[in-house]
Coordinates of C-alpha atoms in Angstrom, one line a residue:
X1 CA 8.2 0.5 2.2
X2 CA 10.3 -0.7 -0.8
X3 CA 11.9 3.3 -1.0
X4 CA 13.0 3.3 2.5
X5 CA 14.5 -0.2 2.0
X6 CA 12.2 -2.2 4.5
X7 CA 12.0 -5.0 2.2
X8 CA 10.9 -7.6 4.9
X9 CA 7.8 -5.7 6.0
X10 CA 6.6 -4.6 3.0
X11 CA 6.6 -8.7 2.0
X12 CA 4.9 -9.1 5.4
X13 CA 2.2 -6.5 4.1
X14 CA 1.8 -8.4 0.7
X15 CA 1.6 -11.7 2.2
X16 CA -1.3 -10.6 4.4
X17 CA -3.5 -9.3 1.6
X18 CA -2.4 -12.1 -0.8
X19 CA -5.7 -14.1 0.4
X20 CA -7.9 -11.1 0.7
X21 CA -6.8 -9.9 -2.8
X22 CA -6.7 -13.0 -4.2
X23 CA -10.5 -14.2 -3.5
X24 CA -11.7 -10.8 -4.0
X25 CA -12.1 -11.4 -7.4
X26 CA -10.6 -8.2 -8.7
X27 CA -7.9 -9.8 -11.3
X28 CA -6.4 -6.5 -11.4
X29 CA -5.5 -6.3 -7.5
X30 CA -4.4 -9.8 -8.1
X31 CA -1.7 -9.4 -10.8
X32 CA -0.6 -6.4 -9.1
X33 CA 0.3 -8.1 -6.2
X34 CA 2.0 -10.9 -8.1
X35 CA 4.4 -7.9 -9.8
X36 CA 4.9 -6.5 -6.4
X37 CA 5.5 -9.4 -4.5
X38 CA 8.2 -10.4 -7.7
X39 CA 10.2 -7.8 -7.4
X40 CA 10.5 -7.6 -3.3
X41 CA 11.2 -11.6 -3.8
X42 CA 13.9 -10.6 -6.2
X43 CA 14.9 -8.0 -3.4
X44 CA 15.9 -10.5 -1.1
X45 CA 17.5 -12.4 -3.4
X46 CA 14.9 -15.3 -4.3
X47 CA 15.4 -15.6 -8.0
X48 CA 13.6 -18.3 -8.8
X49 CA 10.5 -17.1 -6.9
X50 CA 10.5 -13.8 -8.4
X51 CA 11.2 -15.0 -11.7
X52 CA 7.8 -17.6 -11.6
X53 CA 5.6 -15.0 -9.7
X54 CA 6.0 -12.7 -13.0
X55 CA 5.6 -15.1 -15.5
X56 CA 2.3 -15.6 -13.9
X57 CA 1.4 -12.0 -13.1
X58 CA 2.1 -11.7 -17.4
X59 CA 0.3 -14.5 -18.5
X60 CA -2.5 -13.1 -16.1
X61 CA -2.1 -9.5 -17.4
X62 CA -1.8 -11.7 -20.9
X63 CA -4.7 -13.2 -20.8
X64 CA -7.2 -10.1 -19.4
X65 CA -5.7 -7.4 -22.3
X66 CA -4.0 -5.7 -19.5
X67 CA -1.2 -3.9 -21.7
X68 CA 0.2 -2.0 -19.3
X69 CA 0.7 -4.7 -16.7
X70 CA 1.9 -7.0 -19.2
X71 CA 4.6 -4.6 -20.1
X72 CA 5.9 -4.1 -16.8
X73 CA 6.3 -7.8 -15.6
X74 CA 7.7 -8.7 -19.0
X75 CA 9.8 -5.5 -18.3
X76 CA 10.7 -7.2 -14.4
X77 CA 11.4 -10.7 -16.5
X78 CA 14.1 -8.8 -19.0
X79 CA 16.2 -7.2 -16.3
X80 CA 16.3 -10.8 -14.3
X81 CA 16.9 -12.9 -17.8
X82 CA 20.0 -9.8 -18.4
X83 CA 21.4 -9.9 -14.8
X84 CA 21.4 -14.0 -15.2
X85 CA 23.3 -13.2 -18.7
X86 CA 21.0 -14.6 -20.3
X87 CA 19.6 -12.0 -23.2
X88 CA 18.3 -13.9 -25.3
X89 CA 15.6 -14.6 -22.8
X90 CA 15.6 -11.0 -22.2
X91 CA 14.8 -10.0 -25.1
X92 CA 11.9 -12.8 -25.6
X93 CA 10.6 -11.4 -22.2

């Protein structure tokens, strides 16, 4: 839904799992979500959202030794620290 730009439903979609996934116990699903839900927030333009959903999908992904999670939001965080003109933060993302 993201690729054909239908933003709004595809947060619709996330927000109706997000209690499914998020008591399902699978920490995986969960920071997954988190990412995904990030960067549709950031989509529509809600920064500050966005930016604190990945910082918690990477310290999840931090915590659990999952690399390649942990590379992508801290990947998400740098482009939103650079766009903000901040790259210093980028760069400690």
């Amino acid at each position: 839904l993201r690729a054909t730009g239908e933003t709004e439903r595809a947060l619709d979609l996330v927000d109706s799992l997000r209690e499914a996934v998020d008591r399902g116990g699978v920490e995986r699903l969960r920071r997954q979500r988190l990412n995904l839900e990030s960067a549709l927030r950031f989509e529509r333009g809600e920064v500050v959202a966005a930016r604190r959903l990945w910082e918690r999908a990477l310290e999840l992904a931090t915590e659990d030794d999952d690399h390649d999670l942990a590379a992508k939001a801290s990947n998400n965080l740098g482009v939103l620290h650079t766009l903000q003109g901040r790259p210093e933060d980028a760069i400690a993302a």
